[in-house]
Coordinates of C-alpha atoms in Angstrom, one line a residue:
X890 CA 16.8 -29.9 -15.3
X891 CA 19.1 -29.4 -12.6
X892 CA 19.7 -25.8 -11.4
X893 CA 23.7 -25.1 -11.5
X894 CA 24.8 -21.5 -9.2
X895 CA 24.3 -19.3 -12.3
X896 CA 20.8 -20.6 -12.9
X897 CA 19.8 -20.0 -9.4
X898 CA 20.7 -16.4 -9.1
X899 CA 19.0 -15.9 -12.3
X900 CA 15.9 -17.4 -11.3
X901 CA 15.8 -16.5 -7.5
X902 CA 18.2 -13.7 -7.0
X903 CA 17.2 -11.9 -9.8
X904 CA 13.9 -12.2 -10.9
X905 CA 12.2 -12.1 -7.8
X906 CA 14.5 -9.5 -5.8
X907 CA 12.3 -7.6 -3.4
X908 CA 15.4 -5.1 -2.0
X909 CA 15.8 -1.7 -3.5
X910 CA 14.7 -2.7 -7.2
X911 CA 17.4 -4.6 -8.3
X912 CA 17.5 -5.1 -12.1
X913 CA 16.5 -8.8 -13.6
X914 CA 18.4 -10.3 -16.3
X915 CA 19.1 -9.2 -19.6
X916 CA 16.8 -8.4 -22.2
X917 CA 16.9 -8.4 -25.9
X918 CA 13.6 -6.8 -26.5
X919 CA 10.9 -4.5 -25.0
X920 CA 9.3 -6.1 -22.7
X921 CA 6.0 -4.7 -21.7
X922 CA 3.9 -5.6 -18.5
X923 CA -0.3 -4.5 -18.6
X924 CA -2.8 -4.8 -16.3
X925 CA -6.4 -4.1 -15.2
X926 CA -6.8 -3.9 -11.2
X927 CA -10.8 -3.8 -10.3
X928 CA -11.1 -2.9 -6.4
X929 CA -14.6 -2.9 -4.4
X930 CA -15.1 -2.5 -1.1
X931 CA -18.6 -3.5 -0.6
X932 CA -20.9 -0.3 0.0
X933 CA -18.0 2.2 -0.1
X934 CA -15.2 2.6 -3.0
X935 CA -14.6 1.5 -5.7
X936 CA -11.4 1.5 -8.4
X937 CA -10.2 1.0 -11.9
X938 CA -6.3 1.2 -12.1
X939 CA -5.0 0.2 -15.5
X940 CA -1.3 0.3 -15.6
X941 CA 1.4 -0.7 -18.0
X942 CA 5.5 -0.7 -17.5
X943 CA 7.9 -0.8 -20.4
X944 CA 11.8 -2.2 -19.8
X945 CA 14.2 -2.8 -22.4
X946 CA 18.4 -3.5 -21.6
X947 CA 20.7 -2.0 -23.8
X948 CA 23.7 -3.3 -25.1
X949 CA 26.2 -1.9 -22.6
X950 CA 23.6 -3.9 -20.1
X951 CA 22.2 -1.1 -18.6
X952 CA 18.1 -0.9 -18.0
X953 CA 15.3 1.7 -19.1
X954 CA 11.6 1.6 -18.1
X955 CA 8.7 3.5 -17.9
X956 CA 5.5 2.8 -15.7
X957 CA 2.2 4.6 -16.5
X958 CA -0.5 4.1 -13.7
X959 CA -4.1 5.5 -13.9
X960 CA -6.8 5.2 -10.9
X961 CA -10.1 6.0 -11.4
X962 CA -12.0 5.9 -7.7
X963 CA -15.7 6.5 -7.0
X964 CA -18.1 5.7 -4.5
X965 CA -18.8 6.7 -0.7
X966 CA -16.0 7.1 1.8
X967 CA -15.9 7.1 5.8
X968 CA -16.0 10.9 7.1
X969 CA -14.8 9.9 10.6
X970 CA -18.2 10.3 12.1
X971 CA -19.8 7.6 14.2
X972 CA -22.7 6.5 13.4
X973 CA -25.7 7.4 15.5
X974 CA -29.4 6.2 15.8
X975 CA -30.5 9.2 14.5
X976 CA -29.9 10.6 10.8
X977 CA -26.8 13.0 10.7
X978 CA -26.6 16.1 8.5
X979 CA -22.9 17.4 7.2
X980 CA -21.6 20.4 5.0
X981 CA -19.9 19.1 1.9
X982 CA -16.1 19.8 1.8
X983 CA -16.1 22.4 -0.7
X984 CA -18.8 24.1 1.7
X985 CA -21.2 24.1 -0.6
X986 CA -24.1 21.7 -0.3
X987 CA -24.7 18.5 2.5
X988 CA -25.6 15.3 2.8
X989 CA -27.4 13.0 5.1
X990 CA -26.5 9.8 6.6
X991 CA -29.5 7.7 7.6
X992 CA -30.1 5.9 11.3
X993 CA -28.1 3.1 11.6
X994 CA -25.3 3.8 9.3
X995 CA -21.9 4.6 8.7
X996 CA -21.5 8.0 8.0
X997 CA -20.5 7.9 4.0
X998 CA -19.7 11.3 2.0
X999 CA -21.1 9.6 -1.5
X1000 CA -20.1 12.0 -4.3
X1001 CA -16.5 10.2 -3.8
X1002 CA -14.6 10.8 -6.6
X1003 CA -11.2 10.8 -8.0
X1004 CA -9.1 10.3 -10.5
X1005 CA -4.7 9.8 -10.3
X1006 CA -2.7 8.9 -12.8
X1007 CA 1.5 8.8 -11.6
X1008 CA 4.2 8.3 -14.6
X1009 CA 7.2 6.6 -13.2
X1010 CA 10.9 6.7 -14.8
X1011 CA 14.2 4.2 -13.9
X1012 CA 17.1 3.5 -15.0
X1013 CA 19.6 0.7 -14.1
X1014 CA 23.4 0.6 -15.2
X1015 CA 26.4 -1.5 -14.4
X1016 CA 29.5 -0.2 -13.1
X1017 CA 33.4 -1.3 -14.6
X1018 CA 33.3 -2.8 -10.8
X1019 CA 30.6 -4.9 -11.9
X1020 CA 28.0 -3.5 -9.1
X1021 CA 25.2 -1.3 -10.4
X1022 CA 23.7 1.9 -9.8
X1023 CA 19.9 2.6 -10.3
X1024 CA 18.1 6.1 -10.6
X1025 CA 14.1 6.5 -10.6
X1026 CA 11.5 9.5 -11.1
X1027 CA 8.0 9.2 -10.3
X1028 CA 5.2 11.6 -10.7
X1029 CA 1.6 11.9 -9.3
X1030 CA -1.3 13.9 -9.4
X1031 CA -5.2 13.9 -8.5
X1032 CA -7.8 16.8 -7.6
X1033 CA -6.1 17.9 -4.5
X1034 CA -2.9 15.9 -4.6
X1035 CA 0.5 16.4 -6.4
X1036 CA 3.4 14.5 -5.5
X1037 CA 7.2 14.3 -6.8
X1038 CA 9.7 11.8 -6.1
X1039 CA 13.1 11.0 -6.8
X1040 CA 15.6 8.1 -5.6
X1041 CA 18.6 6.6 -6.2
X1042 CA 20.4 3.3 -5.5
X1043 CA 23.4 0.9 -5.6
X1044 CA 23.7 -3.0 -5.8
X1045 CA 26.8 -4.5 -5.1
X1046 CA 27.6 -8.4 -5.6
X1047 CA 30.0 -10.5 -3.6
X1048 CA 30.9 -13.7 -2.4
X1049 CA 30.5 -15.3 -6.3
X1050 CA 27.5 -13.3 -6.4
X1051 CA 26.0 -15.5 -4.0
X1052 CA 25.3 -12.3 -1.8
X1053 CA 24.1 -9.2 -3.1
X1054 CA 24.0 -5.7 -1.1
X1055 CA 21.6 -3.2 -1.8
X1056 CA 21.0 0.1 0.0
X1057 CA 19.4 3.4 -1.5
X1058 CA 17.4 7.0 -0.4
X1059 CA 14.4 8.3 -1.8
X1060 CA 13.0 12.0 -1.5
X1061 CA 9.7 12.8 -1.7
X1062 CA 7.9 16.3 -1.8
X1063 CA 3.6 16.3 -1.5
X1064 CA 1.3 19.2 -2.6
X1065 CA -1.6 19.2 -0.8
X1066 CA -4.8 21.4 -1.9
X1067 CA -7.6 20.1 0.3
X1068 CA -11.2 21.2 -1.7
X1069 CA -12.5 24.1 0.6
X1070 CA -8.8 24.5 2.0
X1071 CA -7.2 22.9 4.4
X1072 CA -9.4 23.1 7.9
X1073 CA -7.8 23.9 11.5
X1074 CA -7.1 20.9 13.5
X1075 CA -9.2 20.2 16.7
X1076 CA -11.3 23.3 15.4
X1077 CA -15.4 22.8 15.3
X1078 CA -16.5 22.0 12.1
X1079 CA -19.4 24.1 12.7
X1080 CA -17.1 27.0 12.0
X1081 CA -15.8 26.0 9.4
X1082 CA -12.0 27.4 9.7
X1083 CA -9.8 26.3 7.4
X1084 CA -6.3 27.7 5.5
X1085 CA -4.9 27.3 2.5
X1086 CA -2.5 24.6 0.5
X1087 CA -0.2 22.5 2.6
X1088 CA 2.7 20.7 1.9
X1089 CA 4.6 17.3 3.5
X1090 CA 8.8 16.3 2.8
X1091 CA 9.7 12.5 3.0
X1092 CA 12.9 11.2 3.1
X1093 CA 14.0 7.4 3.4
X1094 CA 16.5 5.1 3.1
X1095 CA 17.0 1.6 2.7
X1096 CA 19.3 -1.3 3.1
X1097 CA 18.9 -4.7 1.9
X1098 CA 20.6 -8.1 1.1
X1099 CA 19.7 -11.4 -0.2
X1100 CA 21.9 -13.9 0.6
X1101 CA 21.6 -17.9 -1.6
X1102 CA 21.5 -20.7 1.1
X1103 CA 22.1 -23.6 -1.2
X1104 CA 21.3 -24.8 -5.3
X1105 CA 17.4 -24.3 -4.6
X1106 CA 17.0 -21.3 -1.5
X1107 CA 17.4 -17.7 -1.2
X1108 CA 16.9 -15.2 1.8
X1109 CA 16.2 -11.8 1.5
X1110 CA 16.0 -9.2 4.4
X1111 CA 15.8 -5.3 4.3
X1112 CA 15.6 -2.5 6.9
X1113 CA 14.5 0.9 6.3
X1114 CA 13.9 4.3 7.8
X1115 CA 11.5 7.2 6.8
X1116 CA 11.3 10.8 8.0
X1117 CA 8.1 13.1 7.3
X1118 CA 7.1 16.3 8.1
X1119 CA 4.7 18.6 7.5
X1120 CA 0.9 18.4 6.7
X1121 CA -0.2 14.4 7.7
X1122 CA -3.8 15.2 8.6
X1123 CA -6.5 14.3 6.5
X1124 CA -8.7 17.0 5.5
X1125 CA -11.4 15.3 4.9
X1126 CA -12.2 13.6 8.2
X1127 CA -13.4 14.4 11.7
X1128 CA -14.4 12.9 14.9
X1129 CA -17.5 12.9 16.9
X1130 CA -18.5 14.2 20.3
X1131 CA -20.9 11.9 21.8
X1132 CA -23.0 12.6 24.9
X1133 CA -23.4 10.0 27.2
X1134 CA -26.0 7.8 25.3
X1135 CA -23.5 7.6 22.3
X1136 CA -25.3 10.3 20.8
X1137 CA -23.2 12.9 18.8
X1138 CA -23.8 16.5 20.3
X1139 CA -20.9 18.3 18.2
X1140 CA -17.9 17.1 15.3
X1141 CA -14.3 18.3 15.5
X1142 CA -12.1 17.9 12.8
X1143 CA -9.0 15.5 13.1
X1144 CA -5.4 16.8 14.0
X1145 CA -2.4 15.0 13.2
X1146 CA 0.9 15.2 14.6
X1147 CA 3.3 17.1 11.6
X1148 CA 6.4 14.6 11.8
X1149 CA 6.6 10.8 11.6
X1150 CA 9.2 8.6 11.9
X1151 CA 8.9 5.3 10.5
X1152 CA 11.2 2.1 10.6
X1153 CA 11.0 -1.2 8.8
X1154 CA 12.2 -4.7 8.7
X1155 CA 11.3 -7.2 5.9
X1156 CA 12.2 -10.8 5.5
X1157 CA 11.6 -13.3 2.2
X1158 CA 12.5 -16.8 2.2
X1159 CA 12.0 -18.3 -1.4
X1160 CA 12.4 -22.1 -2.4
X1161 CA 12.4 -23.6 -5.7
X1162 CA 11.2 -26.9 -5.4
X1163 CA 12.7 -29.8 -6.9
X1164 CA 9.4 -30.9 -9.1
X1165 CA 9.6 -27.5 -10.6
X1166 CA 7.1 -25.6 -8.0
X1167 CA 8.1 -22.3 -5.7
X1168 CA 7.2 -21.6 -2.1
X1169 CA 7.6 -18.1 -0.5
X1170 CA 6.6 -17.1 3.0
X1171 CA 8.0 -13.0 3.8
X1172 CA 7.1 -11.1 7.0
X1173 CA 7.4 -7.2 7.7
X1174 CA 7.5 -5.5 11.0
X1175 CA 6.5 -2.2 10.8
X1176 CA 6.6 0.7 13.7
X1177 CA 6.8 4.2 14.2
X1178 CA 6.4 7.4 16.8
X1179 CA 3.0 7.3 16.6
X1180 CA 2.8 4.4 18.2
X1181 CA 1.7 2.4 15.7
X1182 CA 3.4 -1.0 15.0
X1183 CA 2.3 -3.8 12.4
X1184 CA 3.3 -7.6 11.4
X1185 CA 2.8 -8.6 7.8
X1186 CA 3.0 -12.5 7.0
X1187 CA 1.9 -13.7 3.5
X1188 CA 2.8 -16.7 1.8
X1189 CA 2.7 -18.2 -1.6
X1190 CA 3.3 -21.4 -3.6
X1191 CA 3.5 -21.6 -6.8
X1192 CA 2.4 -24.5 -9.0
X1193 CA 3.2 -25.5 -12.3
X1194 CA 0.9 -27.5 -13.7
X1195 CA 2.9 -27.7 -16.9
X1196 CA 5.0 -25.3 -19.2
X1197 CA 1.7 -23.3 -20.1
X1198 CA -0.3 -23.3 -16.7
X1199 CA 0.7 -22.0 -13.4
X1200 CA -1.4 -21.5 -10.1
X1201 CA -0.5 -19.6 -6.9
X1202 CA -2.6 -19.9 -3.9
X1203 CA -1.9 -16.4 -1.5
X1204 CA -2.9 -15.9 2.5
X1205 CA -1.5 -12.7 3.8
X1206 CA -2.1 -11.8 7.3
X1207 CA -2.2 -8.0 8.5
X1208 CA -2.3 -6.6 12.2
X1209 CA -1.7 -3.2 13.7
X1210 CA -1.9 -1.2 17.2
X1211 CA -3.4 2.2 17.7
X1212 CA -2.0 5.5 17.2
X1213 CA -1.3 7.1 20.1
X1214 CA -3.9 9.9 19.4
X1215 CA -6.5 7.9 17.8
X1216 CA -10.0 8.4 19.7
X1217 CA -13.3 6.4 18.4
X1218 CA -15.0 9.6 19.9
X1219 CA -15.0 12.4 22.4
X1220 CA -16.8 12.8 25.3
X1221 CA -19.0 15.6 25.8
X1222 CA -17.0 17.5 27.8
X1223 CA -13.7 16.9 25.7
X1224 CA -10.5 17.8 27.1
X1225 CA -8.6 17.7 23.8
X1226 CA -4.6 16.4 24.1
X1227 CA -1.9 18.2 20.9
X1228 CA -3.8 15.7 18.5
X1229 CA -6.9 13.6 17.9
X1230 CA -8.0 11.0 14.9
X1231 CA -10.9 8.9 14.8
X1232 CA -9.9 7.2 11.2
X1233 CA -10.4 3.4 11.4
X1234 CA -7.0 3.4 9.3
X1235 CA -5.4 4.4 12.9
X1236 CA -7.2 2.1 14.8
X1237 CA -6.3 -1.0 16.5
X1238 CA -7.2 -3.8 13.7
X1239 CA -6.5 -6.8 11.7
X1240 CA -7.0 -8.1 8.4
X1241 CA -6.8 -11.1 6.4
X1242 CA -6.2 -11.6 2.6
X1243 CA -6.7 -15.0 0.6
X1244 CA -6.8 -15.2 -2.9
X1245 CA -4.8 -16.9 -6.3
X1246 CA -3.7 -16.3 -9.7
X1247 CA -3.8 -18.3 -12.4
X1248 CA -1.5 -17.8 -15.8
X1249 CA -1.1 -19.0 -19.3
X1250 CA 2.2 -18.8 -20.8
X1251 CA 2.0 -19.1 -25.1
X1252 CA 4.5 -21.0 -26.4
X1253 CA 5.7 -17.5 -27.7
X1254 CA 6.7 -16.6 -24.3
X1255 CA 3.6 -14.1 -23.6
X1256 CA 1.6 -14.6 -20.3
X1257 CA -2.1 -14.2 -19.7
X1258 CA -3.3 -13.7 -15.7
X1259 CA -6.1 -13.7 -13.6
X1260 CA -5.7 -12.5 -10.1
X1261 CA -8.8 -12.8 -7.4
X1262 CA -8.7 -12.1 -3.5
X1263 CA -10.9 -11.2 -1.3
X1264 CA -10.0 -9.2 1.7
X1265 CA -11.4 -8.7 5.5
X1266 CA -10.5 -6.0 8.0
X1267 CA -12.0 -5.9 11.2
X1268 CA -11.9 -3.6 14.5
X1269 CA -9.9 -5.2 17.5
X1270 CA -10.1 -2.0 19.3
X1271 CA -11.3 -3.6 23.1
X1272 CA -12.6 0.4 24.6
X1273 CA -16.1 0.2 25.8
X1274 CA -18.3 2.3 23.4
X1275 CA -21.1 4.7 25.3
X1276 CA -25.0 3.8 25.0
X1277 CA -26.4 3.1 21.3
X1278 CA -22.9 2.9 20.0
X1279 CA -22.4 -0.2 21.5
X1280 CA -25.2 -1.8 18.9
X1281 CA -24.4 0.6 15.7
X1282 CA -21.6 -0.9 12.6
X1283 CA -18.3 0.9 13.1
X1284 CA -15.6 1.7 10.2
X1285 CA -13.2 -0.3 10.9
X1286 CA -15.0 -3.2 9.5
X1287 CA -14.8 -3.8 6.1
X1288 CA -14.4 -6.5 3.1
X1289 CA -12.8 -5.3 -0.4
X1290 CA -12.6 -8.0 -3.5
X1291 CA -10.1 -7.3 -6.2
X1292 CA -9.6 -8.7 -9.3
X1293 CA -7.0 -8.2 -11.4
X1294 CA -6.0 -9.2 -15.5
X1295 CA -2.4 -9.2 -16.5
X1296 CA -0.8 -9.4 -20.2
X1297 CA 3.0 -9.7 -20.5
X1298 CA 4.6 -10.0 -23.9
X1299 CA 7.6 -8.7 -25.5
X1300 CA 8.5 -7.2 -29.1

């Protein structure tokens, strides 16, 4: 069949728009979106995240959904601490307790668990101008974590609707309540001084606009900015102090900086292809005043096999600098700058993600998926690491599989 203008908005513009939410096409019925995410980083953590969203479009054309999320995490998770040639002993967050980390190894607390579930609201309405507005609540909470978030959004179409504007802000207010309380920054953990609950205030906003190139193309691009402040450290990790055979002597625990400013820029080209297949190849820049900066590529195709069976191949590509205050280690006579991080998170690495999903479509219109990828991070921090270190697995590296089953269906 040959795609006329209205049919390529439909299919491109609408369904896969990546700026600001914008809302697909109309609905008659529920239609309901489930899923089973399984994540497992090998030796570490490990997740269940079931999730389900809801949308249904009224008959004024405005949009409703709900999205229920749950993640269930357990398993061992990187303290900060290098690893040493010698077993390692540390107090438990809570302060009760310890564990021990054998020669050799990553340090790993083990009794890693968690559990957040986040309930998410939108709605999505036209205008008499024929532009639409969009509103959206979300809501999350674990342990030691609550978080509350509210945004809000326009879409305005032009140019025969072959260009669509979108630009919208988002606020975003975090609990924190670190088990034990919240430690002092820099501060020996030997000590053991900490305060109590913290809190951290994000604002952003986003501009976006997807613009259709011809019958069969469609370009998307969006910029953004992102202003936090307040508590950014994590409480839960520290950095070593290593003598001059890479042998920890003393642990401090991390310090973060209490603002970040964050700036964006995302790109999507998407192509239906004339026997029926899609191709689409995006790319994000990411940077902000910590002086980390990231590039994002990822491409997929997608090929129809027939009306029932669909494959898409997937290879995303991930790299990213340093923050200015990360530090694998200190040195035994530390002279400490306003903050310090050893997370691996912060560090200077790459990663690379290849996978595919596969779906059924019943001649009722439900869809059954199967999602697999495998992904690799590794350390391309180049700093000369002291003595035994130089020999010993850092945290940096590590390889995560996911699989994922999807249901769609509508009633």
């Amino acid at each position: 069949m040959q795609l006329t203008k209205s049919n390529l908005i439909s299919q491109l513009t609408i369904a896969s728009m990546t700026c600001l939410g914008a809302s697909g096409a109309v609905q008659a019925e529920w239609e309901v979106d489930s899923a089973m995410l399984i994540y497992d980083e090998q030796d570490r953590v490990s997740a269940v995240e079931p999730a389900i969203s809801l949308k249904k479009t009224q008959e004024d054309g405005s949009v409703i959904g709900v999205k229920v999320v749950v993640d269930a995490l357990t398993g061992a998770s990187p303290n900060g601490a290098t690893a040493s040639d010698q077993p390692q002993t540390f107090t438990r967050p809570s302060g009760k307790g310890s564990y021990t980390t054998p020669a050799g190894e990553i340090p790993l607390d083990d009794t890693f668990k968690d559990t957040r579930a986040q309930v998410s609201a939108s709605y999505d309405a036209p205008l008499a101008s024929g532009d639409r507005y969009n509103l959206g609540l979300t809501v999350s909470s674990e342990y030691d974590f609550t978080s509350l978030s509210l945004n809000g959004g326009m879409t305005h179409y032009f140019n025969q609707k072959n260009t669509t504007l979108n630009w919208g802000v988002s606020l975003t207010q975090d609990m924190i309540r670190p088990v034990g309380g919240a430690p002092i920054g820099s501060s020996d953990i030997s000590l053991q001084r900490k305060d109590g609950d913290e809190q951290r205030t994000t604002a952003e906003a986003r501009v976006g606009i997807s613009q259709v190139l011809d019958k069969r193309s469609l370009i998307q691009a969006s910029v953004g900015l992102a202003s936090s402040s307040g508590y950014h450290t994590d409480p839960y990790k520290f950095v070593s102090q290593l003598d001059d055979n890479g042998r920890p002597v003393a642990y401090f625990y991390e310090n973060r900086p209490d603002n970040r400013l964050k700036t964006y820029l995302h790109t999507n080209y998407r192509r239906h292809l004339s026997w029926g297949d899609t191709f689409d190849a995006s790319y994000r820049l990411t940077s902000d005043d910590w002086g980390i900066t990231s590039h994002t590529v990822e491409t997929k195709y997608r090929w129809n096999w027939n009306e029932k069976f669909s494959l898409t191949p997937k290879v995303r590509y991930y790299q990213q600098t340093a923050a200015d205050f990360y530090q694998h280690h200190l040195d035994e006579s530390p002279e400490f700058g306003d903050h310090l991080s050893s997370d691996s998170r912060l560090s200077e690495l790459s990663a690379f993600t290849v996978g595919a999903k596969l779906a059924y479509r019943t001649e009722s219109g439900s869809e059954f998926s199967l999602r697999l990828e495998q992904y690799e991070q590794s350390s391309d921090d180049k700093h000369a690491l002291p003595g035994v270190q130089e020999s010993l697995p850092q945290s940096s590296d590590l390889s995560a599989t996911i699989v994922q089953f999807g249901y769609k269906f509508t009633f």
